[in-house]
């Protein structure tokens, strides 16, 4: 494509979003300059599970915030597929728990649907169905403080899925969990993703998690973050941690991460 092509930054029909040459610099209150992202190019295909991995502080959350419309880039552009509107088609699971403490679980899961004006009966039925799918059918009347960390992230997942997003952004959603709970939730996420056509962009700095989940891994450099490698992962699911192809992928990602930090 030529540099003058006016459509050069538009997603193709099999892409849901593209970021082109995205830059972001922060200025602290004391006037210090932190260049978080430099010329980041990224695309996410329909139904794809893209994992964004990079060292701490390299700009992963910043990039997700920009894609989610919570922050704006200083340069470059973000384009979505034609007809896509963030307020309808995008959901976000944050790094830290973000449930409403004063709402029971059912009302937490139904929140996005309530905001979209879905009538109570319908939104509650959908929220119940999702609570069941994440294994919390018996907890619809509980409050978030009555749950373990893993249970809260299950609710956050149900809350995000309730609006049937076509793009799901996830920022280290399992980072604070113990290993066994994390593995359970990874499997749950894959099971849920496989029943939909949504695209997931999932941030982690855990290499094992990246290879378990991804259909493609984008490796970011240390700050300022740039995409340094794009690694397709076409291993069959469920993935066997001990199999040679899995450990081969781990090594490739590790090399990509450490060769540029
Ligand atoms: N609002 C802000 N004001 C000033 N600096 C910021 C702001 N947000 C992020 N930064 C800086 O930008 C850089 C990237 O931060 P970001 O949170 O995107 O990193 P990250 O890759 O998500 O890190 P982690 O893996 O630890 O979550 C950091 O140096 C951070 O201090
Ligand atoms: Mg972060």
PDB file of C-alpha atoms and ligand atoms in Angstrom:
ATOM      1  CA  UNK A   1       0.000   0.000   0.000  1.00  0.00           C
ATOM      2  CA  UNK A   2       1.375   3.414  -0.861  1.00  0.00           C
ATOM      3  CA  UNK A   3       2.005   6.061   1.772  1.00  0.00           C
ATOM      4  CA  UNK A   4      -0.591   8.283   0.137  1.00  0.00           C
ATOM      5  CA  UNK A   5      -3.372   5.714   0.246  1.00  0.00           C
ATOM      6  CA  UNK A   6      -6.185   7.436   2.206  1.00  0.00           C
ATOM      7  CA  UNK A   7      -7.407   4.076   3.511  1.00  0.00           C
ATOM      8  CA  UNK A   8      -4.059   2.868   4.712  1.00  0.00           C
ATOM      9  CA  UNK A   9      -5.155   2.924   8.353  1.00  0.00           C
ATOM     10  CA  UNK A  10      -8.598   1.392   7.973  1.00  0.00           C
ATOM     11  CA  UNK A  11      -9.180  -2.071   9.351  1.00  0.00           C
ATOM     12  CA  UNK A  12      -9.613  -4.785   6.748  1.00  0.00           C
ATOM     13  CA  UNK A  13     -12.810  -6.852   6.899  1.00  0.00           C
ATOM     14  CA  UNK A  14     -11.198  -9.414   9.194  1.00  0.00           C
ATOM     15  CA  UNK A  15      -9.882  -6.830  11.663  1.00  0.00           C
ATOM     16  CA  UNK A  16     -11.800  -5.189  14.513  1.00  0.00           C
ATOM     17  CA  UNK A  17      -9.258  -2.583  15.450  1.00  0.00           C
ATOM     18  CA  UNK A  18      -5.948  -1.168  14.425  1.00  0.00           C
ATOM     19  CA  UNK A  19      -3.571   1.211  16.127  1.00  0.00           C
ATOM     20  CA  UNK A  20      -1.072   3.012  13.945  1.00  0.00           C
ATOM     21  CA  UNK A  21       2.025   4.846  15.123  1.00  0.00           C
ATOM     22  CA  UNK A  22       0.530   5.594  18.522  1.00  0.00           C
ATOM     23  CA  UNK A  23       2.615   7.858  20.753  1.00  0.00           C
ATOM     24  CA  UNK A  24       2.006   8.886  24.329  1.00  0.00           C
ATOM     25  CA  UNK A  25       4.112  10.990  26.672  1.00  0.00           C
ATOM     26  CA  UNK A  26       3.130  11.899  30.233  1.00  0.00           C
ATOM     27  CA  UNK A  27       4.265  14.971  32.120  1.00  0.00           C
ATOM     28  CA  UNK A  28       4.381  14.519  35.874  1.00  0.00           C
ATOM     29  CA  UNK A  29       3.302  17.300  38.235  1.00  0.00           C
ATOM     30  CA  UNK A  30       6.984  18.060  38.839  1.00  0.00           C
ATOM     31  CA  UNK A  31       7.427  18.559  35.097  1.00  0.00           C
ATOM     32  CA  UNK A  32       9.278  15.294  34.366  1.00  0.00           C
ATOM     33  CA  UNK A  33       8.591  13.755  30.989  1.00  0.00           C
ATOM     34  CA  UNK A  34       7.823  10.043  30.643  1.00  0.00           C
ATOM     35  CA  UNK A  35       7.570   8.695  27.121  1.00  0.00           C
ATOM     36  CA  UNK A  36       5.229   5.715  27.581  1.00  0.00           C
ATOM     37  CA  UNK A  37       4.548   4.618  23.991  1.00  0.00           C
ATOM     38  CA  UNK A  38       6.459   5.220  20.793  1.00  0.00           C
ATOM     39  CA  UNK A  39       5.099   4.482  17.323  1.00  0.00           C
ATOM     40  CA  UNK A  40       3.014   1.504  18.397  1.00  0.00           C
ATOM     41  CA  UNK A  41       1.412  -0.461  15.574  1.00  0.00           C
ATOM     42  CA  UNK A  42      -1.083  -3.128  16.556  1.00  0.00           C
ATOM     43  CA  UNK A  43      -4.053  -4.847  14.992  1.00  0.00           C
ATOM     44  CA  UNK A  44      -6.639  -7.247  16.378  1.00  0.00           C
ATOM     45  CA  UNK A  45      -8.498  -9.627  14.108  1.00  0.00           C
ATOM     46  CA  UNK A  46     -12.109 -10.742  14.462  1.00  0.00           C
ATOM     47  CA  UNK A  47     -12.347 -13.520  16.992  1.00  0.00           C
ATOM     48  CA  UNK A  48      -8.655 -13.336  17.693  1.00  0.00           C
ATOM     49  CA  UNK A  49      -7.133 -13.693  21.173  1.00  0.00           C
ATOM     50  CA  UNK A  50      -4.199 -11.292  21.220  1.00  0.00           C
ATOM     51  CA  UNK A  51      -1.919 -11.181  24.231  1.00  0.00           C
ATOM     52  CA  UNK A  52       0.148  -8.070  24.802  1.00  0.00           C
ATOM     53  CA  UNK A  53       3.206  -8.828  26.876  1.00  0.00           C
ATOM     54  CA  UNK A  54       5.970  -6.537  28.023  1.00  0.00           C
ATOM     55  CA  UNK A  55       7.993  -5.538  31.063  1.00  0.00           C
ATOM     56  CA  UNK A  56       6.449  -3.526  33.866  1.00  0.00           C
ATOM     57  CA  UNK A  57       6.075   0.166  33.070  1.00  0.00           C
ATOM     58  CA  UNK A  58       6.361  -0.308  29.299  1.00  0.00           C
ATOM     59  CA  UNK A  59       2.973   1.248  28.580  1.00  0.00           C
ATOM     60  CA  UNK A  60       0.575  -1.713  28.396  1.00  0.00           C
ATOM     61  CA  UNK A  61      -2.125  -0.125  30.546  1.00  0.00           C
ATOM     62  CA  UNK A  62      -1.613   3.172  28.735  1.00  0.00           C
ATOM     63  CA  UNK A  63      -2.188   1.467  25.390  1.00  0.00           C
ATOM     64  CA  UNK A  64      -5.291  -0.337  26.630  1.00  0.00           C
ATOM     65  CA  UNK A  65      -6.659   2.919  28.053  1.00  0.00           C
ATOM     66  CA  UNK A  66      -6.126   4.608  24.701  1.00  0.00           C
ATOM     67  CA  UNK A  67      -7.810   1.761  22.818  1.00  0.00           C
ATOM     68  CA  UNK A  68     -10.665   1.800  25.315  1.00  0.00           C
ATOM     69  CA  UNK A  69     -11.145   5.548  24.875  1.00  0.00           C
ATOM     70  CA  UNK A  70     -10.175   6.339  28.495  1.00  0.00           C
ATOM     71  CA  UNK A  71      -7.148   8.315  27.350  1.00  0.00           C
ATOM     72  CA  UNK A  72      -6.085   9.861  24.069  1.00  0.00           C
ATOM     73  CA  UNK A  73      -2.864   9.407  22.118  1.00  0.00           C
ATOM     74  CA  UNK A  74      -0.538  12.340  21.423  1.00  0.00           C
ATOM     75  CA  UNK A  75       0.031  11.078  17.908  1.00  0.00           C
ATOM     76  CA  UNK A  76      -1.073   8.281  15.615  1.00  0.00           C
ATOM     77  CA  UNK A  77      -4.551   6.888  15.310  1.00  0.00           C
ATOM     78  CA  UNK A  78      -6.949   4.214  16.460  1.00  0.00           C
ATOM     79  CA  UNK A  79      -9.466   2.835  13.987  1.00  0.00           C
ATOM     80  CA  UNK A  80     -12.261   0.353  14.537  1.00  0.00           C
ATOM     81  CA  UNK A  81     -14.183  -1.709  12.007  1.00  0.00           C
ATOM     82  CA  UNK A  82     -16.990   0.177  10.236  1.00  0.00           C
ATOM     83  CA  UNK A  83     -20.108   0.459  12.386  1.00  0.00           C
ATOM     84  CA  UNK A  84     -18.271  -0.336  15.611  1.00  0.00           C
ATOM     85  CA  UNK A  85     -18.956   2.007  18.533  1.00  0.00           C
ATOM     86  CA  UNK A  86     -16.951   1.697  21.717  1.00  0.00           C
ATOM     87  CA  UNK A  87     -19.977   2.397  23.892  1.00  0.00           C
ATOM     88  CA  UNK A  88     -21.804  -0.616  22.413  1.00  0.00           C
ATOM     89  CA  UNK A  89     -19.120  -3.046  21.414  1.00  0.00           C
ATOM     90  CA  UNK A  90     -16.305  -2.762  23.918  1.00  0.00           C
ATOM     91  CA  UNK A  91     -15.851  -4.058  27.451  1.00  0.00           C
ATOM     92  CA  UNK A  92     -12.905  -3.668  29.793  1.00  0.00           C
ATOM     93  CA  UNK A  93     -11.699  -5.819  32.695  1.00  0.00           C
ATOM     94  CA  UNK A  94      -9.233  -3.799  34.733  1.00  0.00           C
ATOM     95  CA  UNK A  95      -6.065  -4.690  36.582  1.00  0.00           C
ATOM     96  CA  UNK A  96      -7.763  -4.190  39.951  1.00  0.00           C
ATOM     97  CA  UNK A  97     -11.209  -5.205  41.092  1.00  0.00           C
ATOM     98  CA  UNK A  98     -13.788  -2.750  39.899  1.00  0.00           C
ATOM     99  CA  UNK A  99     -17.093  -4.074  41.171  1.00  0.00           C
ATOM    100  CA  UNK A 100     -19.564  -1.733  42.815  1.00  0.00           C
ATOM    101  CA  UNK A 101     -19.320  -2.576  46.547  1.00  0.00           C
ATOM    102  CA  UNK A 102     -22.897  -1.493  47.278  1.00  0.00           C
ATOM    103  CA  UNK A 103     -24.474  -3.652  44.576  1.00  0.00           C
ATOM    104  CA  UNK A 104     -25.239  -7.328  44.919  1.00  0.00           C
ATOM    105  CA  UNK A 105     -23.569  -9.613  42.368  1.00  0.00           C
ATOM    106  CA  UNK A 106     -26.609  -9.863  40.135  1.00  0.00           C
ATOM    107  CA  UNK A 107     -26.867  -6.079  39.941  1.00  0.00           C
ATOM    108  CA  UNK A 108     -23.130  -5.797  39.329  1.00  0.00           C
ATOM    109  CA  UNK A 109     -23.295  -8.189  36.378  1.00  0.00           C
ATOM    110  CA  UNK A 110     -26.431  -6.511  35.034  1.00  0.00           C
ATOM    111  CA  UNK A 111     -24.954  -3.001  35.306  1.00  0.00           C
ATOM    112  CA  UNK A 112     -23.847  -2.578  31.680  1.00  0.00           C
ATOM    113  CA  UNK A 113     -27.218  -3.780  30.437  1.00  0.00           C
ATOM    114  CA  UNK A 114     -28.989  -1.372  32.792  1.00  0.00           C
ATOM    115  CA  UNK A 115     -26.917   1.469  31.344  1.00  0.00           C
ATOM    116  CA  UNK A 116     -28.022   0.389  27.879  1.00  0.00           C
ATOM    117  CA  UNK A 117     -31.656   0.519  28.928  1.00  0.00           C
ATOM    118  CA  UNK A 118     -32.326  -3.224  28.887  1.00  0.00           C
ATOM    119  CA  UNK A 119     -35.478  -3.943  30.947  1.00  0.00           C
ATOM    120  CA  UNK A 120     -34.940  -5.421  34.423  1.00  0.00           C
ATOM    121  CA  UNK A 121     -36.324  -8.901  33.701  1.00  0.00           C
ATOM    122  CA  UNK A 122     -34.189  -9.385  30.628  1.00  0.00           C
ATOM    123  CA  UNK A 123     -31.024  -8.018  32.161  1.00  0.00           C
ATOM    124  CA  UNK A 124     -31.447 -10.096  35.305  1.00  0.00           C
ATOM    125  CA  UNK A 125     -32.038 -13.244  33.281  1.00  0.00           C
ATOM    126  CA  UNK A 126     -28.871 -12.630  31.313  1.00  0.00           C
ATOM    127  CA  UNK A 127     -26.893 -11.771  34.461  1.00  0.00           C
ATOM    128  CA  UNK A 128     -28.111 -15.000  36.115  1.00  0.00           C
ATOM    129  CA  UNK A 129     -27.070 -17.023  33.110  1.00  0.00           C
ATOM    130  CA  UNK A 130     -23.602 -15.467  33.207  1.00  0.00           C
ATOM    131  CA  UNK A 131     -23.202 -15.959  36.955  1.00  0.00           C
ATOM    132  CA  UNK A 132     -23.969 -19.596  36.344  1.00  0.00           C
ATOM    133  CA  UNK A 133     -21.428 -19.825  33.532  1.00  0.00           C
ATOM    134  CA  UNK A 134     -18.694 -18.398  35.762  1.00  0.00           C
ATOM    135  CA  UNK A 135     -19.642 -20.813  38.563  1.00  0.00           C
ATOM    136  CA  UNK A 136     -21.322 -18.340  40.929  1.00  0.00           C
ATOM    137  CA  UNK A 137     -25.001 -19.197  40.533  1.00  0.00           C
ATOM    138  CA  UNK A 138     -25.461 -19.403  44.301  1.00  0.00           C
ATOM    139  CA  UNK A 139     -24.016 -15.984  44.981  1.00  0.00           C
ATOM    140  CA  UNK A 140     -26.326 -13.598  43.149  1.00  0.00           C
ATOM    141  CA  UNK A 141     -27.380 -11.940  46.407  1.00  0.00           C
ATOM    142  CA  UNK A 142     -23.856 -11.648  47.810  1.00  0.00           C
ATOM    143  CA  UNK A 143     -21.905  -8.389  47.922  1.00  0.00           C
ATOM    144  CA  UNK A 144     -18.398  -8.138  46.453  1.00  0.00           C
ATOM    145  CA  UNK A 145     -16.720  -7.910  49.896  1.00  0.00           C
ATOM    146  CA  UNK A 146     -18.092 -11.374  50.701  1.00  0.00           C
ATOM    147  CA  UNK A 147     -16.077 -12.960  47.881  1.00  0.00           C
ATOM    148  CA  UNK A 148     -12.508 -14.148  47.402  1.00  0.00           C
ATOM    149  CA  UNK A 149     -10.280 -12.426  44.843  1.00  0.00           C
ATOM    150  CA  UNK A 150     -10.804 -15.202  42.304  1.00  0.00           C
ATOM    151  CA  UNK A 151     -14.580 -15.008  42.724  1.00  0.00           C
ATOM    152  CA  UNK A 152     -14.498 -11.238  42.224  1.00  0.00           C
ATOM    153  CA  UNK A 153     -12.609 -11.619  38.970  1.00  0.00           C
ATOM    154  CA  UNK A 154     -15.181 -14.197  37.855  1.00  0.00           C
ATOM    155  CA  UNK A 155     -17.854 -11.574  38.481  1.00  0.00           C
ATOM    156  CA  UNK A 156     -15.828  -8.951  36.617  1.00  0.00           C
ATOM    157  CA  UNK A 157     -15.632 -11.349  33.669  1.00  0.00           C
ATOM    158  CA  UNK A 158     -19.383 -11.987  33.789  1.00  0.00           C
ATOM    159  CA  UNK A 159     -19.997  -8.226  34.007  1.00  0.00           C
ATOM    160  CA  UNK A 160     -17.877  -7.605  30.916  1.00  0.00           C
ATOM    161  CA  UNK A 161     -19.480 -10.429  28.927  1.00  0.00           C
ATOM    162  CA  UNK A 162     -23.019  -9.359  29.826  1.00  0.00           C
ATOM    163  CA  UNK A 163     -23.004  -6.669  27.150  1.00  0.00           C
ATOM    164  CA  UNK A 164     -21.862  -9.172  24.506  1.00  0.00           C
ATOM    165  CA  UNK A 165     -18.831  -7.129  23.498  1.00  0.00           C
ATOM    166  CA  UNK A 166     -17.169  -7.685  20.167  1.00  0.00           C
ATOM    167  CA  UNK A 167     -13.906  -6.437  21.706  1.00  0.00           C
ATOM    168  CA  UNK A 168     -12.848  -7.332  25.250  1.00  0.00           C
ATOM    169  CA  UNK A 169      -9.861  -5.512  26.760  1.00  0.00           C
ATOM    170  CA  UNK A 170      -8.302  -7.213  29.787  1.00  0.00           C
ATOM    171  CA  UNK A 171      -5.512  -5.677  31.852  1.00  0.00           C
ATOM    172  CA  UNK A 172      -3.735  -8.337  33.927  1.00  0.00           C
ATOM    173  CA  UNK A 173      -7.077  -9.527  35.280  1.00  0.00           C
ATOM    174  CA  UNK A 174      -5.572 -12.580  36.997  1.00  0.00           C
ATOM    175  CA  UNK A 175      -2.339 -10.968  38.182  1.00  0.00           C
ATOM    176  CA  UNK A 176      -3.290 -10.885  41.868  1.00  0.00           C
ATOM    177  CA  UNK A 177      -4.499 -14.495  42.052  1.00  0.00           C
ATOM    178  CA  UNK A 178      -2.757 -17.611  43.306  1.00  0.00           C
ATOM    179  CA  UNK A 179      -1.526 -20.041  40.693  1.00  0.00           C
ATOM    180  CA  UNK A 180      -4.354 -22.591  40.899  1.00  0.00           C
ATOM    181  CA  UNK A 181      -7.104 -19.933  40.781  1.00  0.00           C
ATOM    182  CA  UNK A 182      -5.345 -18.220  37.927  1.00  0.00           C
ATOM    183  CA  UNK A 183      -5.262 -21.467  35.929  1.00  0.00           C
ATOM    184  CA  UNK A 184      -8.980 -22.061  36.587  1.00  0.00           C
ATOM    185  CA  UNK A 185      -9.820 -18.586  35.367  1.00  0.00           C
ATOM    186  CA  UNK A 186      -7.618 -18.891  32.297  1.00  0.00           C
ATOM    187  CA  UNK A 187      -9.513 -22.041  31.325  1.00  0.00           C
ATOM    188  CA  UNK A 188     -12.861 -20.384  32.043  1.00  0.00           C
ATOM    189  CA  UNK A 189     -11.925 -17.395  29.898  1.00  0.00           C
ATOM    190  CA  UNK A 190     -10.893 -19.630  26.995  1.00  0.00           C
ATOM    191  CA  UNK A 191     -14.121 -21.661  27.313  1.00  0.00           C
ATOM    192  CA  UNK A 192     -16.215 -18.477  27.249  1.00  0.00           C
ATOM    193  CA  UNK A 193     -14.232 -16.921  24.410  1.00  0.00           C
ATOM    194  CA  UNK A 194     -14.657 -20.067  22.314  1.00  0.00           C
ATOM    195  CA  UNK A 195     -18.446 -19.818  22.590  1.00  0.00           C
ATOM    196  CA  UNK A 196     -18.467 -16.286  21.127  1.00  0.00           C
ATOM    197  CA  UNK A 197     -16.947 -14.475  18.177  1.00  0.00           C
ATOM    198  CA  UNK A 198     -15.450 -11.729  20.313  1.00  0.00           C
ATOM    199  CA  UNK A 199     -11.875 -10.529  20.016  1.00  0.00           C
ATOM    200  CA  UNK A 200      -9.797 -10.324  23.177  1.00  0.00           C
ATOM    201  CA  UNK A 201      -6.796  -8.113  23.828  1.00  0.00           C
ATOM    202  CA  UNK A 202      -5.248  -9.393  27.050  1.00  0.00           C
ATOM    203  CA  UNK A 203      -2.339  -7.791  28.876  1.00  0.00           C
ATOM    204  CA  UNK A 204       0.046  -9.789  31.032  1.00  0.00           C
ATOM    205  CA  UNK A 205       3.681  -9.909  31.955  1.00  0.00           C
ATOM    206  CA  UNK A 206       3.486 -13.635  32.597  1.00  0.00           C
ATOM    207  CA  UNK A 207       4.996 -15.615  29.709  1.00  0.00           C
ATOM    208  CA  UNK A 208       3.269 -18.871  30.638  1.00  0.00           C
ATOM    209  CA  UNK A 209      -0.117 -17.138  30.713  1.00  0.00           C
ATOM    210  CA  UNK A 210       0.570 -15.585  27.310  1.00  0.00           C
ATOM    211  CA  UNK A 211       1.278 -18.952  25.675  1.00  0.00           C
ATOM    212  CA  UNK A 212      -1.703 -20.642  27.359  1.00  0.00           C
ATOM    213  CA  UNK A 213      -4.151 -18.029  26.140  1.00  0.00           C
ATOM    214  CA  UNK A 214      -3.013 -16.415  22.936  1.00  0.00           C
ATOM    215  CA  UNK A 215      -3.744 -17.020  19.334  1.00  0.00           C
ATOM    216  CA  UNK A 216      -1.106 -14.303  18.791  1.00  0.00           C
ATOM    217  CA  UNK A 217       1.379 -12.663  21.141  1.00  0.00           C
ATOM    218  CA  UNK A 218       2.572  -9.082  20.636  1.00  0.00           C
ATOM    219  CA  UNK A 219       5.764  -8.422  22.539  1.00  0.00           C
ATOM    220  CA  UNK A 220       6.377  -4.852  23.677  1.00  0.00           C
ATOM    221  CA  UNK A 221       9.815  -3.451  24.387  1.00  0.00           C
ATOM    222  CA  UNK A 222      10.745  -1.705  27.619  1.00  0.00           C
ATOM    223  CA  UNK A 223       9.631   1.921  27.888  1.00  0.00           C
ATOM    224  CA  UNK A 224       8.889   3.588  25.600  1.00  0.00           C
ATOM    225  CA  UNK A 225       6.828   0.592  24.533  1.00  0.00           C
ATOM    226  CA  UNK A 226       6.970  -0.474  20.886  1.00  0.00           C
ATOM    227  CA  UNK A 227       5.827  -3.751  19.372  1.00  0.00           C
ATOM    228  CA  UNK A 228       9.066  -5.653  18.818  1.00  0.00           C
ATOM    229  CA  UNK A 229       7.677  -9.030  17.818  1.00  0.00           C
ATOM    230  CA  UNK A 230       4.440 -10.614  16.704  1.00  0.00           C
ATOM    231  CA  UNK A 231       4.298 -14.329  17.479  1.00  0.00           C
ATOM    232  CA  UNK A 232       1.407 -16.501  16.237  1.00  0.00           C
ATOM    233  CA  UNK A 233       0.474 -19.362  18.573  1.00  0.00           C
ATOM    234  CA  UNK A 234      -1.545 -22.002  16.797  1.00  0.00           C
ATOM    235  CA  UNK A 235      -1.180 -24.804  19.356  1.00  0.00           C
ATOM    236  CA  UNK A 236      -4.319 -26.917  19.855  1.00  0.00           C
ATOM    237  CA  UNK A 237      -6.435 -26.297  22.979  1.00  0.00           C
ATOM    238  CA  UNK A 238      -6.459 -27.197  25.783  1.00  0.00           C
ATOM    239  CA  UNK A 239      -2.733 -26.595  25.776  1.00  0.00           C
ATOM    240  CA  UNK A 240      -0.305 -28.958  27.397  1.00  0.00           C
ATOM    241  CA  UNK A 241       2.236 -27.005  29.465  1.00  0.00           C
ATOM    242  CA  UNK A 242       4.709 -29.834  29.354  1.00  0.00           C
ATOM    243  CA  UNK A 243       4.608 -30.579  25.621  1.00  0.00           C
ATOM    244  CA  UNK A 244       7.603 -29.594  23.548  1.00  0.00           C
ATOM    245  CA  UNK A 245       5.730 -27.183  21.216  1.00  0.00           C
ATOM    246  CA  UNK A 246       4.473 -25.297  24.302  1.00  0.00           C
ATOM    247  CA  UNK A 247       7.915 -24.980  25.868  1.00  0.00           C
ATOM    248  CA  UNK A 248       9.351 -23.999  22.473  1.00  0.00           C
ATOM    249  CA  UNK A 249       6.878 -21.088  22.355  1.00  0.00           C
ATOM    250  CA  UNK A 250       7.783 -20.045  25.890  1.00  0.00           C
ATOM    251  CA  UNK A 251      11.393 -19.805  24.812  1.00  0.00           C
ATOM    252  CA  UNK A 252      10.594 -17.735  21.724  1.00  0.00           C
ATOM    253  CA  UNK A 253       8.573 -15.248  23.797  1.00  0.00           C
ATOM    254  CA  UNK A 254      11.228 -15.112  26.510  1.00  0.00           C
ATOM    255  CA  UNK A 255      13.918 -14.390  23.939  1.00  0.00           C
ATOM    256  CA  UNK A 256      11.800 -11.658  22.341  1.00  0.00           C
ATOM    257  CA  UNK A 257      11.195 -10.050  25.746  1.00  0.00           C
ATOM    258  CA  UNK A 258      14.744 -10.146  26.971  1.00  0.00           C
ATOM    259  CA  UNK A 259      16.462  -9.279  23.723  1.00  0.00           C
ATOM    260  CA  UNK A 260      14.947  -5.817  23.853  1.00  0.00           C
ATOM    261  CA  UNK A 261      14.815  -4.760  27.465  1.00  0.00           C
TER     262      UNK A 261
HETATM  263  N1  LIG B   1      -1.306   9.413  34.375  1.00  0.00           N
HETATM  264  C1  LIG B   1       0.024   9.297  34.326  1.00  0.00           C
HETATM  265  N2  LIG B   1       0.828  10.350  34.632  1.00  0.00           N
HETATM  266  C2  LIG B   1       2.177  10.252  34.555  1.00  0.00           C
HETATM  267  N3  LIG B   1       2.811   9.133  34.174  1.00  0.00           N
HETATM  268  C3  LIG B   1       2.073   8.050  33.874  1.00  0.00           C
HETATM  269  C4  LIG B   1       0.637   8.078  33.940  1.00  0.00           C
HETATM  270  N4  LIG B   1       0.171   6.863  33.563  1.00  0.00           N
HETATM  271  C5  LIG B   1       1.261   6.116  33.293  1.00  0.00           C
HETATM  272  N5  LIG B   1       2.403   6.837  33.471  1.00  0.00           N
HETATM  273  C6  LIG B   1       3.763   6.342  33.235  1.00  0.00           C
HETATM  274  O1  LIG B   1       3.809   5.748  31.954  1.00  0.00           O
HETATM  275  C7  LIG B   1       4.602   4.565  31.973  1.00  0.00           C
HETATM  276  C8  LIG B   1       3.757   3.405  31.476  1.00  0.00           C
HETATM  277  O2  LIG B   1       2.772   3.095  32.465  1.00  0.00           O
HETATM  278  P1  LIG B   1       1.732   1.903  32.298  1.00  0.00           P
HETATM  279  O3  LIG B   1       0.893   1.908  33.490  1.00  0.00           O
HETATM  280  O4  LIG B   1       1.080   2.024  30.972  1.00  0.00           O
HETATM  281  O5  LIG B   1       2.725   0.640  32.290  1.00  0.00           O
HETATM  282  P2  LIG B   1       2.366  -0.927  32.297  1.00  0.00           P
HETATM  283  O6  LIG B   1       3.119  -1.542  31.160  1.00  0.00           O
HETATM  284  O7  LIG B   1       0.913  -1.107  32.348  1.00  0.00           O
HETATM  285  O8  LIG B   1       3.057  -1.416  33.671  1.00  0.00           O
HETATM  286  P3  LIG B   1       2.583  -2.612  34.661  1.00  0.00           P
HETATM  287  O9  LIG B   1       3.008  -3.894  33.995  1.00  0.00           O
HETATM  288  O10 LIG B   1       3.394  -2.355  35.894  1.00  0.00           O
HETATM  289  O11 LIG B   1       1.116  -2.511  34.890  1.00  0.00           O
HETATM  290  C9  LIG B   1       5.101   4.425  33.411  1.00  0.00           C
HETATM  291  O12 LIG B   1       6.408   4.925  33.493  1.00  0.00           O
HETATM  292  C10 LIG B   1       4.165   5.273  34.223  1.00  0.00           C
HETATM  293  O13 LIG B   1       4.820   5.824  35.331  1.00  0.00           O
HETATM  294 MG1  LIG B   2      -0.391  -1.921  33.778  1.00  0.00          MG
END
